[in-house]
XYZ file of C-alpha atoms in Angstrom:
610
model
C 0.000 0.000 0.000
C 1.409 3.437 -0.860
C 2.034 5.799 2.023
C 2.854 9.458 2.206
C 6.276 8.588 3.578
C 7.064 6.665 0.376
C 6.371 9.670 -1.835
C 8.962 12.030 -3.223
C 9.769 15.009 -1.032
C 10.192 17.449 -3.939
C 7.366 19.967 -4.478
C 4.635 18.609 -6.728
C 2.189 20.270 -9.054
C -1.492 19.720 -8.391
C -2.950 16.747 -10.307
C -5.413 17.351 -13.140
C -7.647 19.274 -12.939
C -5.605 22.187 -11.538
C -8.533 23.229 -9.349
C -11.623 21.291 -8.269
C -15.005 22.523 -9.507
C -16.406 25.448 -7.561
C -18.116 24.554 -4.316
C -21.801 25.068 -3.671
C -22.603 27.190 -0.607
C -22.728 24.685 2.267
C -25.889 24.188 4.328
C -27.185 21.735 6.883
C -29.951 19.323 5.908
C -32.600 21.225 7.914
C -31.597 24.435 6.123
C -31.859 22.756 2.705
C -35.315 21.377 3.431
C -36.750 24.437 5.165
C -35.636 26.695 2.306
C -37.601 24.516 -0.082
C -40.639 24.546 2.202
C -40.530 28.337 2.093
C -40.345 28.313 -1.722
C -43.048 25.714 -2.457
C -45.131 25.118 0.683
C -48.086 23.725 -1.250
C -46.080 21.623 -3.676
C -46.293 17.827 -3.407
C -43.313 16.595 -1.375
C -43.965 12.929 -0.613
C -46.289 10.368 -2.173
C -47.062 6.702 -1.790
C -49.976 4.484 -2.688
C -52.143 5.950 0.087
C -51.802 9.676 -0.552
C -49.578 12.735 -0.778
C -48.042 15.193 1.680
C -47.239 18.762 0.666
C -43.963 20.344 1.719
C -45.815 22.265 4.440
C -47.532 19.116 5.758
C -44.354 17.039 5.702
C -42.440 19.811 7.454
C -45.029 20.091 10.218
C -45.036 16.325 10.843
C -41.247 16.244 10.993
C -41.121 19.294 13.279
C -43.427 17.740 15.853
C -41.370 14.578 15.977
C -38.143 16.607 16.078
C -39.327 18.466 19.149
C -40.202 15.201 20.827
C -36.705 13.909 20.060
C -35.208 17.061 21.546
C -37.213 16.389 24.713
C -35.579 12.951 24.767
C -32.130 14.567 24.683
C -31.406 14.105 20.980
C -29.195 16.824 19.528
C -25.854 17.294 17.773
C -23.598 14.207 17.946
C -26.447 12.044 19.235
C -27.313 9.058 17.076
C -30.841 7.757 16.413
C -31.293 4.352 14.789
C -34.286 4.231 12.436
C -35.348 0.595 12.237
C -37.950 1.327 9.591
C -38.583 0.042 6.061
C -38.566 2.168 2.942
C -41.719 4.213 3.658
C -43.226 7.619 4.334
C -42.554 7.112 8.054
C -38.853 6.549 7.321
C -38.618 9.886 5.488
C -40.491 11.715 8.266
C -38.237 10.178 10.925
C -35.052 11.015 9.001
C -36.134 14.645 8.641
C -37.085 14.815 12.323
C -33.708 13.527 13.502
C -31.679 16.023 11.490
C -34.029 18.848 12.470
C -33.393 17.948 16.118
C -29.700 18.216 15.294
C -28.940 14.502 15.599
C -27.524 11.985 13.175
C -29.564 9.061 11.917
C -28.597 5.441 11.379
C -30.876 3.725 8.823
C -31.435 0.053 9.664
C -33.519 -1.885 7.163
C -35.666 -4.316 9.218
C -35.773 -6.647 6.195
C -32.109 -7.478 6.811
C -31.408 -10.634 8.881
C -31.898 -10.232 12.614
C -28.262 -11.110 13.380
C -27.028 -8.339 11.061
C -29.433 -5.808 12.557
C -28.393 -6.784 16.091
C -24.716 -6.411 15.210
C -25.189 -2.959 13.682
C -27.203 -1.720 16.660
C -24.687 -3.110 19.154
C -21.726 -1.689 17.260
C -23.239 1.758 16.710
C -24.723 1.997 20.222
C -27.323 4.635 19.224
C -28.823 6.907 21.865
C -32.333 6.016 20.700
C -33.968 3.425 18.444
C -37.144 4.257 16.528
C -39.053 1.388 14.960
C -42.463 3.055 14.973
C -43.825 6.588 14.771
C -46.914 5.663 16.772
C -47.386 8.323 19.446
C -48.340 5.801 22.122
C -45.128 3.851 21.515
C -43.100 7.085 21.706
C -44.603 7.905 25.082
C -45.837 11.323 23.994
C -48.260 12.730 21.439
C -46.330 14.492 18.649
C -49.542 16.249 17.599
C -49.484 18.195 20.897
C -46.030 19.604 20.166
C -45.310 22.751 18.185
C -45.015 22.222 14.449
C -42.710 25.191 13.849
C -39.104 24.715 12.727
C -36.755 23.963 15.634
C -33.794 26.338 15.899
C -30.552 26.281 17.860
C -32.458 27.883 20.725
C -34.607 24.751 20.931
C -31.819 22.216 20.348
C -29.530 20.837 23.014
C -26.613 22.543 21.224
C -26.000 24.510 18.040
C -26.081 22.495 14.813
C -22.931 22.887 12.703
C -21.816 21.638 9.281
C -19.234 19.435 10.998
C -21.880 17.555 13.000
C -22.953 14.019 12.086
C -25.818 13.891 9.583
C -26.037 10.102 9.186
C -24.110 6.856 9.587
C -24.169 4.140 6.894
C -22.823 0.629 7.479
C -20.900 -0.989 4.632
C -19.146 -4.315 4.160
C -15.824 -4.600 5.998
C -12.651 -6.487 5.059
C -12.231 -7.629 8.677
C -15.406 -9.688 8.462
C -17.639 -7.161 10.186
C -19.561 -4.213 8.685
C -18.243 -0.769 9.564
C -20.100 2.483 10.132
C -19.169 5.495 7.999
C -19.864 8.861 9.656
C -21.063 11.534 7.217
C -21.382 15.182 8.202
C -23.566 17.926 6.722
C -20.591 19.578 4.992
C -20.883 17.917 1.581
C -24.617 17.336 1.296
C -25.581 20.659 -0.260
C -22.994 20.111 -2.988
C -24.248 16.592 -3.633
C -27.873 17.693 -3.861
C -27.127 20.667 -6.114
C -25.019 18.538 -8.468
C -27.760 15.930 -8.786
C -30.472 18.527 -9.378
C -28.394 20.181 -12.094
C -27.201 17.054 -13.908
C -30.586 15.309 -13.721
C -32.462 18.450 -14.840
C -34.744 17.911 -11.837
C -37.320 20.565 -10.955
C -40.587 21.190 -9.133
C -43.329 19.039 -10.587
C -40.992 16.133 -11.335
C -41.337 12.813 -9.515
C -38.239 11.086 -8.118
C -38.513 7.407 -7.159
C -37.300 6.275 -3.725
C -36.269 2.753 -4.713
C -33.232 2.090 -2.512
C -33.179 0.359 0.843
C -32.764 2.931 3.658
C -29.511 1.144 4.571
C -28.063 1.818 1.096
C -26.722 5.345 0.645
C -28.270 5.740 -2.811
C -31.372 6.632 -0.767
C -29.590 9.862 0.271
C -29.357 10.937 -3.367
C -33.007 10.124 -4.041
C -34.336 11.982 -1.014
C -32.192 15.104 -1.071
C -32.163 15.634 -4.822
C -35.976 15.568 -4.766
C -36.328 17.905 -1.791
C -33.690 20.374 -3.016
C -35.457 20.669 -6.386
C -38.963 20.908 -4.940
C -39.886 17.651 -6.695
C -42.119 14.869 -5.352
C -40.432 11.875 -3.713
C -42.418 8.767 -4.723
C -42.230 5.795 -2.343
C -43.310 2.529 -4.044
C -44.803 -0.409 -2.119
C -42.371 -2.546 -0.095
C -40.779 -5.633 -1.541
C -38.187 -6.552 -4.167
C -38.124 -4.060 -7.025
C -36.683 -5.486 -10.224
C -37.966 -6.704 -13.554
C -41.698 -6.299 -14.161
C -42.293 -5.336 -10.519
C -39.883 -2.401 -10.951
C -41.536 -1.403 -14.208
C -44.982 -1.530 -12.596
C -43.801 0.660 -9.694
C -42.290 3.251 -12.043
C -45.460 3.387 -14.140
C -47.858 3.499 -11.178
C -45.874 6.290 -9.536
C -45.597 8.268 -12.790
C -41.885 8.478 -12.015
C -39.867 10.919 -14.111
C -36.441 10.433 -12.457
C -34.853 7.351 -10.885
C -31.535 6.017 -9.599
C -31.236 2.374 -10.681
C -28.247 -0.018 -10.457
C -27.294 -1.385 -13.894
C -28.246 -4.951 -12.965
C -31.747 -3.832 -11.962
C -32.123 -1.634 -15.051
C -31.101 -4.567 -17.221
C -33.868 -6.649 -15.658
C -36.600 -4.447 -17.117
C -38.173 -6.384 -19.970
C -39.286 -3.348 -21.943
C -38.956 0.409 -22.191
C -42.679 1.253 -22.024
C -42.127 3.959 -19.416
C -43.405 7.171 -21.022
C -42.932 9.330 -17.908
C -39.362 8.238 -17.152
C -37.099 10.942 -18.617
C -33.937 10.654 -16.536
C -32.077 7.624 -15.178
C -28.934 7.602 -13.059
C -27.059 4.310 -13.148
C -24.740 3.822 -10.178
C -23.242 1.224 -7.863
C -21.887 -1.076 -10.591
C -20.109 -0.836 -13.919
C -22.549 0.140 -16.656
C -22.193 -2.175 -19.699
C -22.038 -0.551 -23.122
C -25.051 -2.503 -24.354
C -27.163 -1.257 -21.436
C -26.260 2.355 -22.193
C -27.020 1.791 -25.881
C -30.448 0.434 -24.947
C -31.517 3.125 -22.469
C -29.786 6.330 -23.615
C -31.867 7.040 -26.756
C -34.797 9.315 -26.024
C -33.945 10.046 -22.400
C -31.210 11.442 -20.152
C -28.953 8.616 -18.922
C -26.224 9.569 -16.411
C -23.490 7.302 -15.051
C -22.480 8.190 -11.477
C -19.704 6.960 -9.199
C -18.861 7.442 -5.564
C -18.123 5.577 -2.343
C -20.054 6.011 0.882
C -16.931 7.680 2.318
C -17.335 10.625 -0.088
C -21.016 11.425 0.593
C -22.549 9.065 -1.959
C -21.346 10.545 -5.253
C -17.994 11.936 -6.396
C -18.227 11.959 -10.199
C -20.927 12.011 -12.869
C -21.023 11.911 -16.636
C -22.845 14.210 -18.982
C -25.876 12.530 -20.582
C -24.610 9.381 -22.287
C -24.902 8.915 -26.026
C -25.058 5.137 -25.795
C -21.889 4.740 -27.857
C -19.123 2.725 -26.212
C -18.337 1.830 -22.597
C -19.493 4.668 -20.316
C -16.861 6.464 -18.246
C -17.569 7.399 -14.630
C -17.399 11.084 -15.487
C -15.807 14.112 -13.884
C -15.917 15.436 -10.306
C -19.030 17.150 -9.019
C -18.731 20.613 -7.417
C -16.464 20.600 -4.372
C -14.805 17.245 -5.134
C -11.164 16.893 -6.203
C -10.125 13.666 -7.951
C -6.486 12.572 -7.990
C -5.164 9.664 -10.059
C -1.906 8.681 -8.363
C 0.765 6.021 -8.775
C 2.268 3.907 -5.984
C 4.436 6.813 -4.819
C 1.497 9.262 -4.771
C 2.645 10.982 -7.966
C 0.022 12.184 -10.468
C -0.514 9.736 -13.313
C -0.469 11.130 -16.828
C -3.669 11.047 -18.900
C -4.199 7.516 -20.152
C -2.114 5.935 -17.377
C -3.835 3.792 -14.755
C -3.536 4.781 -11.105
C -5.449 4.660 -7.840
C -8.258 7.174 -7.431
C -8.071 9.465 -4.408
C -10.874 11.877 -3.481
C -10.741 15.155 -1.574
C -13.122 17.933 -0.621
C -15.721 18.826 2.019
C -17.810 15.740 1.241
C -15.314 13.321 2.773
C -16.639 11.354 5.722
C -15.345 12.126 9.180
C -14.186 8.517 9.242
C -15.323 5.129 10.520
C -17.330 4.998 13.718
C -14.974 4.185 16.623
C -12.343 2.757 14.245
C -9.468 5.270 14.401
C -6.912 2.827 12.997
C -8.955 2.019 9.901
C -9.824 5.708 9.498
C -6.130 6.615 9.505
C -5.411 3.971 6.852
C -8.046 5.167 4.400
C -8.193 8.921 5.066
C -4.688 10.314 4.601
C -3.094 13.764 4.375
C -3.715 15.556 1.079
C -0.345 16.830 -0.207
C -2.087 18.789 -2.963
C -4.620 20.639 -0.801
C -4.618 23.136 2.018
C -2.588 22.298 5.151
C -4.528 19.834 7.273
C -6.787 18.646 4.440
C -7.350 14.958 3.781
C -7.931 12.670 0.831
C -9.637 9.269 0.719
C -8.000 6.203 -0.830
C -10.774 4.557 -2.829
C -8.840 1.409 -3.848
C -10.363 1.865 -7.320
C -8.086 1.886 -10.345
C -8.917 4.479 -13.001
C -7.376 6.296 -15.927
C -8.141 9.813 -17.100
C -8.920 10.534 -20.724
C -7.667 13.574 -22.623
C -11.085 15.182 -22.096
C -10.859 14.747 -18.315
C -13.307 11.854 -17.944
C -12.375 9.032 -15.577
C -12.610 5.424 -16.778
C -12.919 2.609 -14.221
C -10.163 -0.014 -14.543
C -10.689 -2.403 -11.602
C -9.803 -2.750 -7.923
C -6.604 -2.968 -5.907
C -8.119 -5.362 -3.353
C -10.829 -7.975 -2.829
C -13.698 -5.510 -2.796
C -16.399 -5.895 -5.433
C -19.943 -4.759 -6.161
C -22.914 -7.116 -6.246
C -26.188 -5.547 -7.474
C -24.900 -2.113 -6.476
C -23.837 -3.074 -2.938
C -20.230 -2.941 -1.786
C -18.999 -6.421 -0.886
C -15.713 -7.270 0.812
C -14.807 -10.853 -0.055
C -13.015 -11.110 3.281
C -16.273 -10.463 5.099
C -18.059 -13.135 3.058
C -15.307 -15.644 3.873
C -15.563 -14.749 7.576
C -19.314 -15.374 7.480
C -18.750 -18.829 5.987
C -16.038 -19.633 8.559
C -18.442 -18.803 11.368
C -20.401 -21.979 10.546
C -19.535 -24.431 13.373
C -18.568 -27.189 10.890
C -16.317 -25.035 8.669
C -12.590 -24.651 9.308
C -11.502 -22.714 6.204
C -13.339 -20.605 3.665
C -12.706 -18.301 0.738
C -15.045 -16.279 -1.468
C -14.585 -15.283 -5.103
C -16.660 -13.681 -7.845
C -17.585 -15.752 -10.892
C -20.040 -14.967 -13.696
C -23.507 -16.483 -13.548
C -25.094 -18.065 -16.677
C -26.128 -14.599 -17.882
C -22.612 -13.212 -17.379
C -23.460 -11.151 -14.278
C -21.116 -11.288 -11.270
C -22.144 -13.602 -8.442
C -20.539 -14.706 -5.205
C -19.159 -18.228 -4.927
C -17.984 -19.628 -1.601
C -15.546 -22.506 -1.018
C -15.400 -24.170 2.394
C -13.299 -26.882 4.007
C -15.043 -28.743 6.880
C -13.573 -29.535 10.261
C -12.353 -33.112 10.444
C -15.332 -35.386 11.003
C -17.858 -32.787 9.822
C -19.824 -32.819 6.592
C -21.820 -29.601 6.142
C -23.892 -29.391 2.984
C -23.768 -26.331 0.708
C -27.401 -25.611 1.553
C -26.628 -25.628 5.297
C -23.720 -23.207 4.845
C -25.784 -20.839 2.699
C -28.685 -20.946 5.168
C -26.235 -20.154 7.983
C -25.048 -17.096 6.045
C -28.579 -16.052 5.080
C -29.622 -15.981 8.730
C -26.838 -13.533 9.593
C -26.276 -11.106 6.740
C -28.232 -9.375 3.952
C -28.895 -11.388 0.811
C -26.243 -9.626 -1.276
C -23.547 -11.051 1.061
C -24.784 -14.646 0.745
C -22.854 -16.691 -1.851
C -25.052 -17.822 -4.695
C -23.154 -21.117 -4.746
C -21.110 -22.905 -2.067
C -18.676 -25.714 -2.845
C -17.360 -28.049 -0.136
C -13.707 -29.054 -0.710
C -11.335 -31.417 1.082
C -8.723 -28.648 1.013
C -8.111 -25.278 -0.597
C -5.541 -25.142 -3.422
C -2.349 -23.317 -2.417
C 0.464 -21.481 -4.158
C 4.069 -22.440 -3.336
C 4.120 -19.596 -0.817
C 1.124 -21.089 0.992
C -1.485 -18.571 -0.151
C -4.855 -19.690 -1.489
C -4.550 -20.162 -5.248
C -7.813 -18.551 -6.358
C -7.129 -19.357 -9.986
C -7.024 -23.075 -9.157
C -10.369 -23.164 -7.375
C -12.644 -25.558 -9.263
C -15.795 -24.442 -10.990
C -18.601 -25.268 -8.538
C -20.718 -28.205 -9.614
C -24.474 -27.977 -9.482
C -26.295 -30.190 -6.986
C -27.672 -33.487 -8.177
C -31.374 -34.043 -8.181
C -32.523 -36.697 -5.763
C -36.218 -36.034 -5.434
C -39.389 -36.564 -7.389
C -39.373 -35.883 -11.126
C -41.865 -33.471 -12.745
C -45.119 -34.971 -14.018
C -47.082 -31.983 -15.375
C -46.418 -29.379 -18.030
C -46.048 -26.517 -15.501
C -43.646 -28.623 -13.411
C -41.619 -29.555 -16.500
C -41.459 -25.926 -17.594
C -40.333 -24.741 -14.172
C -37.687 -27.466 -13.887
C -36.287 -26.394 -17.255
C -36.378 -22.731 -16.231
C -34.627 -23.415 -12.917
C -31.877 -25.206 -14.801
C -31.567 -22.521 -17.475
C -31.557 -19.525 -15.109
C -29.312 -21.099 -12.458
C -26.972 -22.973 -14.781
C -27.539 -26.354 -13.102
C -28.065 -29.674 -14.799
C -30.476 -31.503 -12.489
C -33.679 -30.133 -11.027
C -36.522 -31.969 -9.312
C -39.866 -31.010 -7.788
C -38.334 -30.108 -4.428
C -35.370 -28.165 -5.804
C -35.150 -24.873 -3.898
C -34.472 -21.832 -6.073
C -32.335 -20.012 -3.508
C -30.485 -23.094 -2.295
C -29.474 -23.744 -5.910
C -27.851 -20.306 -6.040
C -30.772 -18.041 -6.883
C -30.853 -14.414 -5.804
C -33.117 -11.420 -6.340
C -31.747 -10.601 -9.800
C -31.886 -14.197 -11.055
C -35.409 -14.329 -9.666
C -36.362 -11.644 -12.179
C -35.170 -13.865 -15.035
C -37.124 -16.817 -13.647
C -40.346 -14.821 -13.292
C -39.976 -13.367 -16.785
C -39.331 -16.776 -18.329
C -42.292 -18.260 -16.509
C -44.606 -15.505 -17.739
C -43.449 -16.038 -21.314
C -44.366 -19.695 -20.851
C -47.827 -18.804 -19.497
C -47.068 -19.262 -15.766
C -47.539 -16.342 -13.392
C -46.239 -15.699 -9.878
C -44.886 -12.636 -8.060
C -41.500 -12.110 -6.357
C -43.228 -12.352 -2.984
C -44.745 -15.725 -3.956
C -41.349 -16.949 -5.147
C -39.829 -16.119 -1.761
C -42.727 -17.860 0.008
C -42.806 -20.953 -2.280
C -39.281 -21.260 -3.737
C -39.527 -24.884 -4.971
C -40.721 -26.166 -8.345
C -43.587 -27.954 -6.596
C -44.690 -24.856 -4.719
C -44.468 -22.489 -7.688
C -46.327 -24.888 -9.957
C -49.171 -24.951 -7.420
C -49.183 -21.130 -7.168
C -49.288 -20.778 -10.950
C -52.064 -23.353 -11.245
C -54.155 -21.630 -8.579
C -53.777 -18.295 -10.380
C -54.947 -19.682 -13.708
C -57.644 -21.813 -12.115
C -56.096 -24.923 -13.635
C -54.697 -28.090 -12.190
C -51.266 -29.633 -12.433
C -52.426 -32.887 -13.995
C -49.862 -35.375 -15.283
C -49.220 -35.137 -19.016
C -47.363 -37.196 -21.561
C -43.710 -36.784 -22.494
C -40.369 -37.860 -21.218
C -39.393 -37.037 -17.665
C -35.728 -36.935 -18.522
C -35.606 -34.458 -21.402
C -36.607 -31.556 -19.135
C -33.822 -32.223 -16.648
C -30.938 -31.024 -18.793
C -30.849 -27.434 -17.621
C -31.794 -26.137 -21.076
C -34.333 -23.377 -21.436
C -37.965 -24.130 -22.293
C -38.583 -24.994 -25.939
C -40.781 -22.685 -27.969
């Protein structure tokens, strides 16, 4: 790892560009929101399937709750955990916490209980909110003043340097880590998004992201800074046709969508959707070519440690592999070699970020903070820069092009994943002595996690048991799609794990009842085709065979093309061929009667014949 001590001591010129883009006037989150309330009090601020709140109404609700939080001692540098799903209540609670002066910790209750318990124990918040019911809060928010709290009301004055929120991300040590974000960079982020997305009052921004994923910050604050309406779709997985339905029903004009989710949309019949931001993963050229014509498509990049977004492109043409763009206002981007010297245009180097949007650091992890946030030799005395670990090169026009990673970090469906954390999760199984995680392409070419485990002597854990162990402890995106059990891990001569020698994981063999009806045959073939496995029976479990939320979209789409219908929620509830065939039959009013044909020709893993 490069260090400042390893760099040359001679004076250096500032890396390209000579000066970062001009900063936007900083403001705290309450200031940003209350200014918009003053401008458009009767404009629609927040909408879901049950109704709409104007900016004035939303502000009053948040103010009452903020004053209750102040009564409870919440103020600057106090942390409130919001154990709430993506919902109107989550937005109200988030606004209330920052208006009180506190910082909020979003905790998606859909995540496994063990993960939620770890985050809450590690963060040690001063208060946990999992309901906005007045009886549960011990006071009636409606009886409190609905005027904007000021520093006179708060426990202390609110400053730009105070904590705005804490987001937990995957950690290389095997445990998630909390990133502490202040108010300092949020005005710049919001202004950059509003400008680049051409977002204005009357537009409708979708709130698609989990509250625990920092893309939700972009959605919420871009909408509120522009005076647009934030549209909160129903809960549940949002990909494929379900995502398309939510965008159409909400008359969404602007959305932030990871490339893998955007690619799952089966059609482009979305007449209201004018602007899409793709972020969180590399955007394939073919995806840009498909979605850029006729709308504004922006590619954005940024780690949690730099307040969500650091660079954005201009609207993409759809020609070629998209770059990750140029820095947004207030962000400086340095492409440096191993001795912290600026790389020339076209040369690959590590990307470092600087500016007011840098996180304060990692919650109660001073050592890790010091490793990743280092002195900025190109900035003002005392300024810092963040080591992203991302390799990039800069084009002659100033655009940055992503070129890979320096470490074992990767992105799965837009979420940051540390392979070391995945391996630690697998090793925590009582029958596993060694484990390693890698990324391999799935049958469609998308990245998926694969785990390899070596059992303790005398133990024989099954892949399904290891995956279920992981699923009970961490969010789905950290659960390997496939687990292989090995006698030993291959090693290099130096004793390190030889990742290149790890065998391709074999699909499980079918041992149960064979399909007897046309729907069962079709689903067996679809399971095999989507999951890339050769043997499927009636009791084959979609998720135990390596399925995940994105592959589920392909399964549902294929089933609908074959005349079988079930929703993502029904797939999660009935994930076997037998169960889904019964769901599909009940929906059509038919029965799964035995039909003629060979039982064996549908067990090859090939897609359904048309």
